[in-house]
Short mmCIF file of C-alpha atoms in Angstrom, two decimals:
data_model
loop_
_atom_site.label_atom_id
_atom_site.label_comp_id
_atom_site.label_asym_id
_atom_site.label_seq_id
_atom_site.Cartn_x
_atom_site.Cartn_y
_atom_site.Cartn_z
CA MET O 1315 117.70 116.31 155.28
CA ARG O 1316 116.88 120.01 154.43
CA VAL O 1317 119.76 122.11 153.82
CA LEU O 1318 120.07 125.68 153.50
CA GLY O 1319 122.47 127.13 151.35
CA LEU O 1320 124.17 130.22 151.25
CA GLU O 1321 126.52 131.64 148.35
CA THR O 1322 128.50 134.89 149.05
CA SER O 1323 131.77 134.00 147.18
CA CYS O 1324 131.81 137.20 145.05
CA ASP O 1325 129.40 139.62 143.81
CA GLU O 1326 126.19 137.62 144.20
CA THR O 1327 123.99 136.81 147.05
CA GLY O 1328 122.48 133.41 146.69
CA VAL O 1329 119.85 131.60 149.18
CA ALA O 1330 118.23 128.32 148.47
CA LEU O 1331 116.60 125.43 150.79
CA TYR O 1332 117.17 121.96 149.43
CA ASP O 1333 115.61 118.74 150.61
CA SER O 1334 117.34 115.49 150.28
CA GLU O 1335 113.96 113.63 149.13
CA ARG O 1336 112.04 116.58 147.49
CA GLY O 1337 114.70 118.33 145.87
CA LEU O 1338 115.04 121.95 145.64
CA LEU O 1339 112.07 123.82 147.77
CA ALA O 1340 112.91 127.13 147.09
CA ASP O 1341 115.56 129.84 145.84
CA ALA O 1342 116.44 133.52 145.54
CA LEU O 1343 119.28 135.72 144.03
CA PHE O 1344 120.24 139.12 144.53
CA SER O 1345 123.02 140.53 141.64
CA GLN O 1346 124.87 143.24 142.65
CA ILE O 1347 125.58 144.09 138.86
CA ASP O 1348 124.15 147.40 138.90
CA LEU O 1349 126.30 148.37 141.96
CA HIS O 1350 129.65 147.20 140.35
CA ARG O 1351 128.79 148.30 136.50
CA VAL O 1352 129.86 151.90 137.24
CA TYR O 1353 133.54 150.45 138.37
CA GLY O 1354 133.77 148.47 135.38
CA GLY O 1355 134.31 145.36 138.00
CA VAL O 1356 133.36 143.96 141.25
CA VAL O 1357 135.00 146.20 143.91
CA PRO O 1358 135.45 143.92 147.32
CA GLU O 1359 134.58 146.21 149.78
CA LEU O 1360 130.97 147.07 148.10
CA ALA O 1361 130.43 143.35 147.80
CA SER O 1362 131.29 142.51 151.30
CA ARG O 1363 128.77 144.97 152.43
CA ASP O 1364 125.93 144.56 150.18
CA HIS O 1365 125.95 141.05 151.09
CA VAL O 1366 125.49 142.05 154.83
CA LYS O 1367 122.58 144.31 153.71
CA ARG O 1368 120.87 141.28 151.50
CA MET O 1369 121.40 138.02 153.27
CA LEU O 1370 119.20 138.00 156.17
CA PRO O 1371 116.11 139.30 154.03
CA LEU O 1372 116.90 136.51 151.30
CA ILE O 1373 116.67 133.83 153.75
CA ARG O 1374 113.46 135.09 154.86
CA GLU O 1375 111.98 135.21 151.28
CA VAL O 1376 113.36 131.59 150.78
CA LEU O 1377 111.95 129.91 154.06
CA GLU O 1378 108.81 131.91 153.29
CA GLU O 1379 108.25 130.27 149.62
CA ALA O 1380 109.09 127.19 150.76
CA GLY O 1381 106.55 127.30 153.53
CA SER O 1382 109.03 126.28 156.00
CA ARG O 1383 110.30 127.46 159.38
CA PRO O 1384 113.57 127.66 160.94
CA ALA O 1385 113.13 124.60 163.05
CA ASP O 1386 112.55 122.96 159.86
CA VAL O 1387 116.18 123.47 158.54
CA ASP O 1388 118.54 120.19 159.25
CA ALA O 1389 121.77 121.94 158.49
CA ILE O 1390 123.42 124.94 156.80
CA ALA O 1391 126.11 124.94 153.81
CA TYR O 1392 127.96 128.16 152.82
CA THR O 1393 130.59 128.98 150.26
CA ALA O 1394 133.92 128.57 152.36
CA GLY O 1395 136.40 129.68 149.03
CA PRO O 1396 137.44 130.25 146.67
CA GLY O 1397 136.33 134.00 146.38
CA LEU O 1398 136.58 137.11 147.55
CA VAL O 1399 137.92 136.90 151.46
CA GLY O 1400 135.48 139.69 152.80
CA ALA O 1401 132.60 138.54 150.92
CA LEU O 1402 132.83 134.65 152.03
CA LEU O 1403 133.08 135.81 155.65
CA VAL O 1404 129.78 137.52 155.24
CA GLY O 1405 128.34 134.16 154.18
CA ALA O 1406 130.34 132.02 156.75
CA ALA O 1407 129.69 134.25 159.64
CA CYS O 1408 125.74 134.08 158.76
CA ALA O 1409 125.77 130.40 158.76
CA GLN O 1410 127.53 129.73 161.75
CA ALA O 1411 125.57 132.17 163.88
CA LEU O 1412 122.19 130.56 162.55
CA ALA O 1413 123.93 127.10 163.21
CA LEU O 1414 124.43 128.18 166.56
CA ALA O 1415 120.98 129.75 167.39
CA TRP O 1416 119.11 126.76 165.45
CA GLY O 1417 121.04 124.05 167.07
CA VAL O 1418 121.84 122.88 163.61
CA PRO O 1419 125.34 122.02 161.87
CA ALA O 1420 126.99 124.24 159.35
CA LEU O 1421 129.57 123.19 156.54
CA GLY O 1422 131.44 125.08 154.47
CA VAL O 1423 131.44 124.14 150.61
CA HIS O 1424 134.10 124.57 147.78
CA HIS O 1425 132.66 127.29 145.17
CA MET O 1426 133.74 125.30 142.34
CA GLU O 1427 132.14 121.59 143.83
CA GLY O 1428 129.13 123.79 143.91
CA HIS O 1429 129.12 124.65 140.49
CA LEU O 1430 130.52 121.13 139.21
CA LEU O 1431 127.46 119.62 140.63
CA ALA O 1432 124.83 122.11 139.45
CA PRO O 1433 123.50 119.93 136.88
CA MET O 1434 122.48 117.46 139.41
CA LEU O 1435 119.75 119.51 139.75
CA GLU O 1436 118.28 118.83 136.75
CA GLU O 1437 115.73 116.19 135.57
CA GLN O 1438 118.47 114.35 134.14
CA PRO O 1439 121.47 114.64 135.96
CA PRO O 1440 124.76 113.18 134.66
CA GLN O 1441 126.29 109.64 135.86
CA PHE O 1442 129.76 109.39 137.32
CA PRO O 1443 131.87 109.37 135.69
CA PHE O 1444 132.40 112.05 133.70
CA VAL O 1445 134.75 114.67 132.62
CA ALA O 1446 133.83 118.50 133.64
CA LEU O 1447 134.71 121.74 132.05
CA LEU O 1448 134.43 124.59 134.73
CA VAL O 1449 134.55 127.47 132.95
CA SER O 1450 133.79 131.25 134.58
CA GLY O 1451 135.03 134.69 135.58
CA GLY O 1452 137.74 132.99 137.85
CA HIS O 1453 138.16 129.51 136.82
CA THR O 1454 138.60 127.28 133.36
CA GLN O 1455 139.64 123.58 134.33
CA LEU O 1456 139.19 120.54 132.52
CA VAL O 1457 138.55 117.88 135.43
CA GLN O 1458 137.83 114.31 135.06
CA VAL O 1459 135.01 113.38 137.95
CA ASP O 1460 134.95 110.02 139.49
CA GLY O 1461 132.76 110.55 142.28
CA ILE O 1462 131.76 113.54 144.65
CA GLY O 1463 135.27 114.65 145.97
CA ARG O 1464 136.69 112.13 143.63
CA TYR O 1465 138.33 114.88 141.43
CA THR O 1466 141.70 114.76 139.24
CA VAL O 1467 142.64 118.02 137.19
CA LEU O 1468 143.61 117.50 133.78
CA GLY O 1469 144.18 120.98 132.49
CA GLU O 1470 143.60 124.69 133.29
CA SER O 1471 144.36 128.05 132.12
CA LEU O 1472 147.20 129.30 132.45
CA ASP O 1473 146.78 133.13 132.45
CA ASP O 1474 143.31 134.61 132.21
CA ALA O 1475 139.77 132.40 132.76
CA ALA O 1476 137.52 132.24 129.64
CA GLY O 1477 134.84 134.30 131.59
CA GLU O 1478 137.86 136.74 132.44
CA ALA O 1479 138.54 137.11 128.96
CA PHE O 1480 135.37 137.89 127.86
CA ASP O 1481 134.98 140.65 130.33
CA LYS O 1482 138.21 142.17 129.65
CA THR O 1483 137.85 142.00 125.76
CA ALA O 1484 134.32 143.61 126.35
CA LYS O 1485 135.83 146.22 128.24
CA LEU O 1486 138.35 146.73 125.33
CA LEU O 1487 135.74 147.28 123.04
CA GLY O 1488 133.93 149.82 124.90
CA LEU O 1489 131.31 147.48 126.26
CA SER O 1490 129.75 147.78 129.53
CA TYR O 1491 130.20 145.08 132.62
CA PRO O 1492 129.81 142.19 132.67
CA GLY O 1493 131.02 141.71 129.36
CA GLY O 1494 130.19 138.14 128.81
CA PRO O 1495 126.59 138.58 127.59
CA GLU O 1496 127.66 141.66 125.74
CA ILE O 1497 130.38 139.98 123.92
CA ALA O 1498 127.43 137.48 123.41
CA ARG O 1499 125.13 139.89 122.22
CA LEU O 1500 126.98 141.59 119.36
CA ALA O 1501 128.08 137.99 118.13
CA GLU O 1502 124.72 137.39 117.01
CA ARG O 1503 124.63 140.51 114.50
CA GLY O 1504 128.41 139.46 113.68
CA VAL O 1505 128.99 138.16 109.83
CA ALA O 1506 131.39 135.00 110.16
CA GLY O 1507 134.50 135.08 108.36
CA ARG O 1508 135.47 138.57 108.41
CA PHE O 1509 137.66 138.08 110.68
CA VAL O 1510 139.79 135.05 112.17
CA PHE O 1511 141.38 134.95 115.45
CA PRO O 1512 143.70 132.26 116.72
CA ARG O 1513 142.64 129.43 118.56
CA PRO O 1514 145.21 129.28 121.34
CA MET O 1515 147.56 126.35 122.15
CA THR O 1516 145.42 123.90 119.97
CA ASP O 1517 148.50 123.31 117.91
CA ARG O 1518 150.23 121.56 120.72
CA PRO O 1519 149.39 118.65 122.99
CA GLY O 1520 148.16 119.07 126.53
CA LEU O 1521 144.87 120.29 128.27
CA GLU O 1522 146.11 123.48 129.03
CA PHE O 1523 144.45 126.82 128.23
CA SER O 1524 145.61 130.64 127.82
CA PHE O 1525 143.61 133.20 126.56
CA SER O 1526 145.36 136.52 127.24
CA GLY O 1527 147.10 136.23 123.72
CA LEU O 1528 143.44 136.16 122.38
CA LYS O 1529 142.27 139.24 124.30
CA THR O 1530 145.49 140.89 122.79
CA PHE O 1531 145.02 139.85 119.21
CA THR O 1532 141.51 141.56 119.77
CA LEU O 1533 142.69 144.86 121.11
CA THR O 1534 144.79 145.22 117.78
CA THR O 1535 142.14 144.27 115.44
CA TRP O 1536 140.14 146.94 116.92
CA GLN O 1537 142.77 149.41 116.90
CA ARG O 1538 143.54 148.86 113.50
CA CYS O 1539 139.97 149.10 112.25
CA LYS O 1540 139.42 152.24 113.97
CA ALA O 1541 142.92 153.57 112.39
CA ALA O 1542 141.45 152.74 108.81
CA GLY O 1543 138.10 154.85 110.14
CA ASP O 1544 136.29 151.62 110.61
CA ASP O 1545 134.72 151.93 114.14
CA SER O 1546 131.07 150.88 113.19
CA GLU O 1547 129.06 149.07 115.04
CA GLN O 1548 129.07 146.00 112.67
CA THR O 1549 132.62 146.01 113.19
CA ARG O 1550 132.29 145.66 116.84
CA CYS O 1551 129.63 142.78 116.09
CA ASP O 1552 132.23 140.99 113.79
CA ILE O 1553 135.24 141.33 115.96
CA ALA O 1554 132.93 140.26 119.03
CA LEU O 1555 132.03 137.06 117.06
CA ALA O 1556 135.45 135.96 115.85
CA PHE O 1557 136.39 136.40 119.40
CA GLN O 1558 133.37 134.24 120.64
CA THR O 1559 133.91 131.54 118.12
CA ALA O 1560 137.93 131.31 119.12
CA VAL O 1561 137.23 130.87 122.45
CA VAL O 1562 133.93 128.34 122.04
CA GLU O 1563 136.18 126.10 119.74
CA THR O 1564 139.23 126.21 121.83
CA LEU O 1565 137.16 124.97 124.78
CA ALA O 1566 135.61 122.39 122.53
CA ILE O 1567 138.92 121.10 121.22
CA LYS O 1568 140.18 120.87 124.56
CA CYS O 1569 136.96 119.10 125.75
CA LYS O 1570 137.40 116.56 122.87
CA ARG O 1571 140.62 115.78 123.87
CA ALA O 1572 140.31 115.05 127.33
CA LEU O 1573 137.39 112.84 127.20
CA LYS O 1574 139.56 110.92 124.64
CA GLN O 1575 142.41 111.13 127.30
CA ALA O 1576 139.84 109.81 130.13
CA GLY O 1577 137.87 107.26 127.91
CA LEU O 1578 134.64 108.78 128.63
CA LYS O 1579 131.63 109.93 126.42
CA SER O 1580 129.87 112.26 129.27
CA LEU O 1581 130.54 115.78 129.54
CA VAL O 1582 129.35 118.39 132.00
CA ILE O 1583 129.81 122.20 131.61
CA ALA O 1584 129.28 124.56 134.30
CA GLY O 1585 129.90 127.93 135.43
CA GLY O 1586 129.12 131.19 134.57
CA VAL O 1587 130.44 131.15 131.13
CA SER O 1588 128.30 127.61 130.33
CA ALA O 1589 125.14 129.40 129.68
CA ASN O 1590 126.79 130.92 126.55
CA ARG O 1591 124.61 129.58 123.61
CA ALA O 1592 127.22 129.63 121.15
CA LEU O 1593 129.47 126.81 123.64
CA ARG O 1594 126.28 124.80 124.24
CA GLU O 1595 125.77 124.23 120.60
CA ASN O 1596 128.92 123.28 119.39
CA LEU O 1597 129.36 121.33 122.32
CA GLU O 1598 126.36 119.37 121.94
CA GLN O 1599 127.23 118.71 117.96
CA MET O 1600 130.84 117.72 119.13
CA LEU O 1601 129.17 114.83 121.54
CA SER O 1602 126.51 113.87 119.38
CA GLU O 1603 129.12 113.31 116.76
CA LEU O 1604 130.98 111.13 119.36
CA GLY O 1605 128.29 108.87 120.56
CA GLY O 1606 128.05 110.86 123.94
CA HIS O 1607 126.00 113.42 126.11
CA VAL O 1608 127.11 116.90 127.55
CA PHE O 1609 125.18 118.24 130.23
CA TYR O 1610 124.82 121.45 131.88
CA ALA O 1611 122.20 123.45 134.66
CA ARG O 1612 119.20 125.62 133.40
CA PRO O 1613 120.67 129.16 132.82
CA ARG O 1614 119.75 130.77 136.44
CA PHE O 1615 122.14 127.78 138.11
CA CYS O 1616 125.15 128.14 135.73
CA THR O 1617 126.03 131.63 137.63
CA ASP O 1618 126.61 131.52 141.13
CA ASN O 1619 123.49 130.66 143.45
CA GLY O 1620 122.42 128.86 146.70
CA ALA O 1621 120.94 125.89 145.37
CA MET O 1622 124.10 124.65 144.21
CA ILE O 1623 125.62 125.27 147.47
CA ALA O 1624 122.68 123.57 149.14
CA TYR O 1625 123.12 120.29 147.11
CA ALA O 1626 126.70 120.12 147.48
CA GLY O 1627 126.38 120.86 150.99
CA CYS O 1628 123.62 118.20 151.63
CA GLN O 1629 125.12 115.17 149.79
CA ARG O 1630 128.35 115.93 152.07
CA LEU O 1631 126.11 116.36 155.10
CA LEU O 1632 124.50 112.67 154.42
CA ALA O 1633 127.67 111.08 154.05
CA GLY O 1634 128.71 111.94 157.30
CA GLN O 1635 130.99 115.16 157.08
CA GLN O 1636 131.28 117.56 159.71
CA GLU O 1637 133.00 120.60 160.80
CA GLY O 1638 133.13 122.96 164.09
CA PRO O 1639 131.74 126.20 164.76
CA ALA O 1640 135.14 128.00 163.79
CA ILE O 1641 134.57 130.86 161.02
CA ALA O 1642 136.94 129.84 158.17
CA VAL O 1643 137.18 130.58 154.59
CA LYS O 1644 139.94 130.04 151.80
CA ALA O 1645 140.46 132.70 148.88
CA ARG O 1646 142.28 130.31 147.11
CA TRP O 1647 141.34 126.25 147.54
CA PRO O 1648 142.48 123.59 145.25
CA MET O 1649 139.70 121.17 144.59
CA GLU O 1650 142.00 118.25 145.02
CA GLN O 1651 141.97 118.96 148.58
CA LEU O 1652 138.41 118.03 149.05
CA ALA O 1653 137.71 114.48 150.67
CA ALA O 1654 136.57 112.07 148.65
CA LEU O 1655 132.92 110.43 149.52
#
């Protein structure tokens, strides 16, 4: 089965063509970072309009790269949620229109299921069951995965997601959007140990996260340094490193607890923050000590992309899942509501 995947949940337009026998044939992505940077964050109306502008040219580009025609496409998968409603509607409307014109089925895919399954696109994919850390700008969740659609949420953030905390902290430090890569860049030049930040909610049982207090701690530390006349670039780097280390170690502590609770030794990390090198290195060391393995997608498939949607949609279509031509999207959509395959 050959599936065209469309991703428009937020500020990236992703298109990919996936073949169930040959794997990923082609993919393309347009990021709106430059469009939204001047505003310090995503403007939903602008995001929606830009998706309209980019979608069809990207579809043509992917089909041409794959050496395929519309007649070669067996189905279309699109992101139906969660995400920005206006942005989601662009992808859903395009998918359903093309499905009607080409005489093929269209299927809405859960955005976070796409992220969760993205490591399946690699040469050595994880095997079920495993624990997944979904960590992005909008989500921080620990999920026990027993199969596609067989998800048990073990813990999640009570306030800011980790990626959101990175972006907000970067803004507090006067860094540009998106903040995650900027924090990581400064942290590489930071001096370890100059500042020590708390590891939130690690001194109590449970698998929930909370990063809002860490964000406030960073702000007060930076303000204290500036008041003392120390607002140098090195101080900013040292604070960035302390913040990143606190987030990474907090995530690692909770991942270790989740693996122990589930009785598993395979961990998948997915979502935009999973591209963070410090997080990968920390978790790889932890899993090595536990005699387990950590899996993640290549960096370009950690952020939003069409390949993960095409793959997830293909698995559900092969299992016989279908839906009608209605255009329906969901801003919020708990993963536990998904049908198990």
